[in-house]
Amino acid sequence: ESQERQITFPDIMPELWDDMLKFVQDLQAARKMTMADALRVLPMYDKYQFNDGKGLCEDVMEEYFKETIEKEKKIPPDVDAMVEGTALAFEANLSRALLAGSNYIRMRLCQKSVPYGRTMFTEEHMRRLVPLLLHLNEGH
C-alpha cells in the first residue's frame, strides 16, 4: 500500500509554479529568462527558499541593471523594472543585484538633469524604495 503525500503552495498560481520549475530545471529556459520573468518569480523563490531560482534571478537582474546603464543613451530605461528589481533584490538579500541596482538608483537620485535624473522617479517609486534608501543611509 503506497501513501500519497501532497505539498501545497496556496499563494502560487499554477502558471507561476510551472515557470518557477521551468527556469530551475531547463537550462535553455534559464538562459532566456528576462527581467520581467525574474521580477515575477523571485518573490516566491525567496519566500520558499528556492536558492537555485534566487541565484538565477540575481544573475538576470544584475546583468539587466548593468546593461541599462550602458544602453540608456539609446534606449530609455524601464524605471518601474529598475525600482522593483532593486527593491526585490534588497528584500531577497541578492547582494550583487542589489549593488548594481542601488548604484544606478543612487546615481540617478543625485543627478539633476532631465530626463535621467531624480525627476524620473514617481512618488510610488520613492515609496517602494524607502526601506532600501534607509538601509543605504545607515551604511554610509
PDB file of C-alpha atoms in Angstrom:
ATOM      1  CA  GLU A   1       0.000   0.000   0.000  1.00  0.00           C
ATOM      2  CA  SER A   2       1.540   3.269  -1.076  1.00  0.00           C
ATOM      3  CA  GLN A   3       0.929   6.564   0.585  1.00  0.00           C
ATOM      4  CA  GLU A   4       0.472   9.713  -1.367  1.00  0.00           C
ATOM      5  CA  ARG A   5       1.860  12.946   0.012  1.00  0.00           C
ATOM      6  CA  GLN A   6       0.908  16.335  -1.191  1.00  0.00           C
ATOM      7  CA  ILE A   7       2.605  19.663  -0.702  1.00  0.00           C
ATOM      8  CA  THR A   8       0.639  22.781  -1.457  1.00  0.00           C
ATOM      9  CA  PHE A   9       1.707  26.337  -2.043  1.00  0.00           C
ATOM     10  CA  PRO A  10      -1.616  28.164  -1.845  1.00  0.00           C
ATOM     11  CA  ASP A  11      -0.236  31.555  -2.876  1.00  0.00           C
ATOM     12  CA  ILE A  12       1.404  30.268  -6.069  1.00  0.00           C
ATOM     13  CA  MET A  13      -0.815  30.072  -9.131  1.00  0.00           C
ATOM     14  CA  PRO A  14      -0.252  27.015 -11.368  1.00  0.00           C
ATOM     15  CA  GLU A  15       1.190  29.117 -14.216  1.00  0.00           C
ATOM     16  CA  LEU A  16       3.697  30.733 -11.868  1.00  0.00           C
ATOM     17  CA  TRP A  17       4.632  27.338 -10.419  1.00  0.00           C
ATOM     18  CA  ASP A  18       5.221  25.995 -13.938  1.00  0.00           C
ATOM     19  CA  ASP A  19       7.509  28.943 -14.706  1.00  0.00           C
ATOM     20  CA  MET A  20       9.357  28.556 -11.413  1.00  0.00           C
ATOM     21  CA  LEU A  21      10.112  24.910 -12.162  1.00  0.00           C
ATOM     22  CA  LYS A  22      10.883  25.566 -15.819  1.00  0.00           C
ATOM     23  CA  PHE A  23      13.599  28.092 -15.000  1.00  0.00           C
ATOM     24  CA  VAL A  24      15.393  25.871 -12.482  1.00  0.00           C
ATOM     25  CA  GLN A  25      15.037  22.612 -14.435  1.00  0.00           C
ATOM     26  CA  ASP A  26      15.554  23.704 -18.058  1.00  0.00           C
ATOM     27  CA  LEU A  27      18.881  25.327 -18.948  1.00  0.00           C
ATOM     28  CA  GLN A  28      17.508  26.786 -22.180  1.00  0.00           C
ATOM     29  CA  ALA A  29      14.626  28.416 -20.320  1.00  0.00           C
ATOM     30  CA  ALA A  30      17.050  29.718 -17.700  1.00  0.00           C
ATOM     31  CA  ARG A  31      19.188  31.337 -20.402  1.00  0.00           C
ATOM     32  CA  LYS A  32      16.083  33.007 -21.871  1.00  0.00           C
ATOM     33  CA  MET A  33      14.839  34.356 -18.524  1.00  0.00           C
ATOM     34  CA  THR A  34      14.053  38.062 -18.773  1.00  0.00           C
ATOM     35  CA  MET A  35      13.924  40.778 -16.151  1.00  0.00           C
ATOM     36  CA  ALA A  36      10.119  40.550 -16.217  1.00  0.00           C
ATOM     37  CA  ASP A  37      10.355  36.806 -15.562  1.00  0.00           C
ATOM     38  CA  ALA A  38      12.761  37.379 -12.665  1.00  0.00           C
ATOM     39  CA  LEU A  39      10.504  40.015 -11.112  1.00  0.00           C
ATOM     40  CA  ARG A  40       7.557  37.627 -11.346  1.00  0.00           C
ATOM     41  CA  VAL A  41       9.177  34.505  -9.858  1.00  0.00           C
ATOM     42  CA  LEU A  42      11.681  35.971  -7.377  1.00  0.00           C
ATOM     43  CA  PRO A  43       9.203  36.709  -4.562  1.00  0.00           C
ATOM     44  CA  MET A  44       8.124  33.058  -4.441  1.00  0.00           C
ATOM     45  CA  TYR A  45      11.658  31.707  -4.910  1.00  0.00           C
ATOM     46  CA  ASP A  46      12.621  33.838  -1.926  1.00  0.00           C
ATOM     47  CA  LYS A  47       9.585  33.015   0.210  1.00  0.00           C
ATOM     48  CA  TYR A  48      10.016  29.262  -0.251  1.00  0.00           C
ATOM     49  CA  GLN A  49      13.832  29.325  -0.301  1.00  0.00           C
ATOM     50  CA  PHE A  50      14.382  28.046  -3.829  1.00  0.00           C
ATOM     51  CA  ASN A  51      18.019  29.108  -3.703  1.00  0.00           C
ATOM     52  CA  ASP A  52      18.878  27.986  -7.239  1.00  0.00           C
ATOM     53  CA  GLY A  53      15.991  30.101  -8.534  1.00  0.00           C
ATOM     54  CA  LYS A  54      17.082  33.074  -6.447  1.00  0.00           C
ATOM     55  CA  GLY A  55      20.606  32.760  -7.829  1.00  0.00           C
ATOM     56  CA  LEU A  56      19.306  32.678 -11.374  1.00  0.00           C
ATOM     57  CA  CYS A  57      17.172  35.764 -10.743  1.00  0.00           C
ATOM     58  CA  GLU A  58      20.162  37.544  -9.277  1.00  0.00           C
ATOM     59  CA  ASP A  59      22.236  36.819 -12.387  1.00  0.00           C
ATOM     60  CA  VAL A  60      19.484  38.095 -14.685  1.00  0.00           C
ATOM     61  CA  MET A  61      18.822  41.197 -12.577  1.00  0.00           C
ATOM     62  CA  GLU A  62      22.477  42.139 -12.169  1.00  0.00           C
ATOM     63  CA  GLU A  63      23.024  41.862 -15.919  1.00  0.00           C
ATOM     64  CA  TYR A  64      19.871  43.904 -16.596  1.00  0.00           C
ATOM     65  CA  PHE A  65      20.997  46.706 -14.276  1.00  0.00           C
ATOM     66  CA  LYS A  66      24.450  46.845 -15.845  1.00  0.00           C
ATOM     67  CA  GLU A  67      23.037  46.820 -19.386  1.00  0.00           C
ATOM     68  CA  THR A  68      20.572  49.594 -18.516  1.00  0.00           C
ATOM     69  CA  ILE A  69      23.425  51.881 -17.533  1.00  0.00           C
ATOM     70  CA  GLU A  70      25.287  51.095 -20.758  1.00  0.00           C
ATOM     71  CA  LYS A  71      22.271  51.415 -23.066  1.00  0.00           C
ATOM     72  CA  GLU A  72      20.311  54.292 -21.563  1.00  0.00           C
ATOM     73  CA  LYS A  73      21.717  56.814 -24.036  1.00  0.00           C
ATOM     74  CA  LYS A  74      19.990  54.886 -26.832  1.00  0.00           C
ATOM     75  CA  ILE A  75      17.089  53.179 -25.033  1.00  0.00           C
ATOM     76  CA  PRO A  76      15.113  54.843 -22.220  1.00  0.00           C
ATOM     77  CA  PRO A  77      15.354  52.810 -19.012  1.00  0.00           C
ATOM     78  CA  ASP A  78      12.346  50.952 -17.637  1.00  0.00           C
ATOM     79  CA  VAL A  79      12.230  52.814 -14.334  1.00  0.00           C
ATOM     80  CA  ASP A  80       9.480  50.568 -12.964  1.00  0.00           C
ATOM     81  CA  ALA A  81      11.614  47.460 -13.556  1.00  0.00           C
ATOM     82  CA  MET A  82      14.706  49.137 -12.109  1.00  0.00           C
ATOM     83  CA  VAL A  83      12.895  50.191  -8.934  1.00  0.00           C
ATOM     84  CA  GLU A  84      11.015  46.920  -8.448  1.00  0.00           C
ATOM     85  CA  GLY A  85      14.103  44.860  -9.214  1.00  0.00           C
ATOM     86  CA  THR A  86      16.269  46.798  -6.793  1.00  0.00           C
ATOM     87  CA  ALA A  87      13.614  46.638  -4.068  1.00  0.00           C
ATOM     88  CA  LEU A  88      13.180  42.880  -4.577  1.00  0.00           C
ATOM     89  CA  ALA A  89      16.950  42.365  -4.581  1.00  0.00           C
ATOM     90  CA  PHE A  90      17.075  44.140  -1.220  1.00  0.00           C
ATOM     91  CA  GLU A  91      14.182  42.102   0.204  1.00  0.00           C
ATOM     92  CA  ALA A  92      15.641  38.794  -1.039  1.00  0.00           C
ATOM     93  CA  ASN A  93      19.218  39.608   0.017  1.00  0.00           C
ATOM     94  CA  LEU A  94      20.629  39.388  -3.505  1.00  0.00           C
ATOM     95  CA  SER A  95      23.836  41.300  -2.876  1.00  0.00           C
ATOM     96  CA  ARG A  96      25.196  41.540  -6.443  1.00  0.00           C
ATOM     97  CA  ALA A  97      21.874  42.608  -7.945  1.00  0.00           C
ATOM     98  CA  LEU A  98      21.298  44.986  -5.045  1.00  0.00           C
ATOM     99  CA  LEU A  99      24.671  46.631  -5.543  1.00  0.00           C
ATOM    100  CA  ALA A 100      24.145  47.077  -9.296  1.00  0.00           C
ATOM    101  CA  GLY A 101      20.577  48.362  -8.913  1.00  0.00           C
ATOM    102  CA  SER A 102      21.231  50.625  -5.957  1.00  0.00           C
ATOM    103  CA  ASN A 103      24.283  52.143  -7.642  1.00  0.00           C
ATOM    104  CA  TYR A 104      22.120  53.076 -10.621  1.00  0.00           C
ATOM    105  CA  ILE A 105      19.345  54.499  -8.446  1.00  0.00           C
ATOM    106  CA  ARG A 106      21.778  56.430  -6.255  1.00  0.00           C
ATOM    107  CA  MET A 107      23.460  57.872  -9.346  1.00  0.00           C
ATOM    108  CA  ARG A 108      20.114  58.998 -10.759  1.00  0.00           C
ATOM    109  CA  LEU A 109      18.799  60.413  -7.479  1.00  0.00           C
ATOM    110  CA  CYS A 110      21.899  62.598  -7.193  1.00  0.00           C
ATOM    111  CA  GLN A 111      21.572  63.872 -10.754  1.00  0.00           C
ATOM    112  CA  LYS A 112      19.555  66.981 -11.553  1.00  0.00           C
ATOM    113  CA  SER A 113      19.359  66.522 -15.317  1.00  0.00           C
ATOM    114  CA  VAL A 114      16.214  65.644 -17.231  1.00  0.00           C
ATOM    115  CA  PRO A 115      15.033  63.040 -18.220  1.00  0.00           C
ATOM    116  CA  TYR A 116      17.537  60.753 -16.477  1.00  0.00           C
ATOM    117  CA  GLY A 117      17.799  62.329 -13.073  1.00  0.00           C
ATOM    118  CA  ARG A 118      15.739  62.453  -9.926  1.00  0.00           C
ATOM    119  CA  THR A 119      12.671  63.556 -11.898  1.00  0.00           C
ATOM    120  CA  MET A 120      12.424  60.094 -13.497  1.00  0.00           C
ATOM    121  CA  PHE A 121      11.152  58.627 -10.210  1.00  0.00           C
ATOM    122  CA  THR A 122       7.483  58.875  -9.275  1.00  0.00           C
ATOM    123  CA  GLU A 123       6.086  59.177  -5.781  1.00  0.00           C
ATOM    124  CA  GLU A 124       5.196  55.474  -5.943  1.00  0.00           C
ATOM    125  CA  HIS A 125       8.791  54.611  -6.884  1.00  0.00           C
ATOM    126  CA  MET A 126      10.051  56.529  -3.899  1.00  0.00           C
ATOM    127  CA  ARG A 127       7.611  54.777  -1.557  1.00  0.00           C
ATOM    128  CA  ARG A 128       8.824  51.417  -2.837  1.00  0.00           C
ATOM    129  CA  LEU A 129      12.443  52.456  -2.310  1.00  0.00           C
ATOM    130  CA  VAL A 130      12.111  53.865   1.234  1.00  0.00           C
ATOM    131  CA  PRO A 131      13.290  50.692   3.073  1.00  0.00           C
ATOM    132  CA  LEU A 132      16.257  50.393   0.725  1.00  0.00           C
ATOM    133  CA  LEU A 133      17.171  54.074   0.991  1.00  0.00           C
ATOM    134  CA  LEU A 134      17.006  53.938   4.789  1.00  0.00           C
ATOM    135  CA  HIS A 135      19.259  50.889   4.741  1.00  0.00           C
ATOM    136  CA  LEU A 136      21.746  52.536   2.387  1.00  0.00           C
ATOM    137  CA  ASN A 137      21.736  55.689   4.514  1.00  0.00           C
ATOM    138  CA  GLU A 138      22.588  53.646   7.636  1.00  0.00           C
ATOM    139  CA  GLY A 139      25.553  52.121   5.831  1.00  0.00           C
ATOM    140  CA  HIS A 140      27.077  55.435   4.788  1.00  0.00           C
TER     141      HIS A 140
END
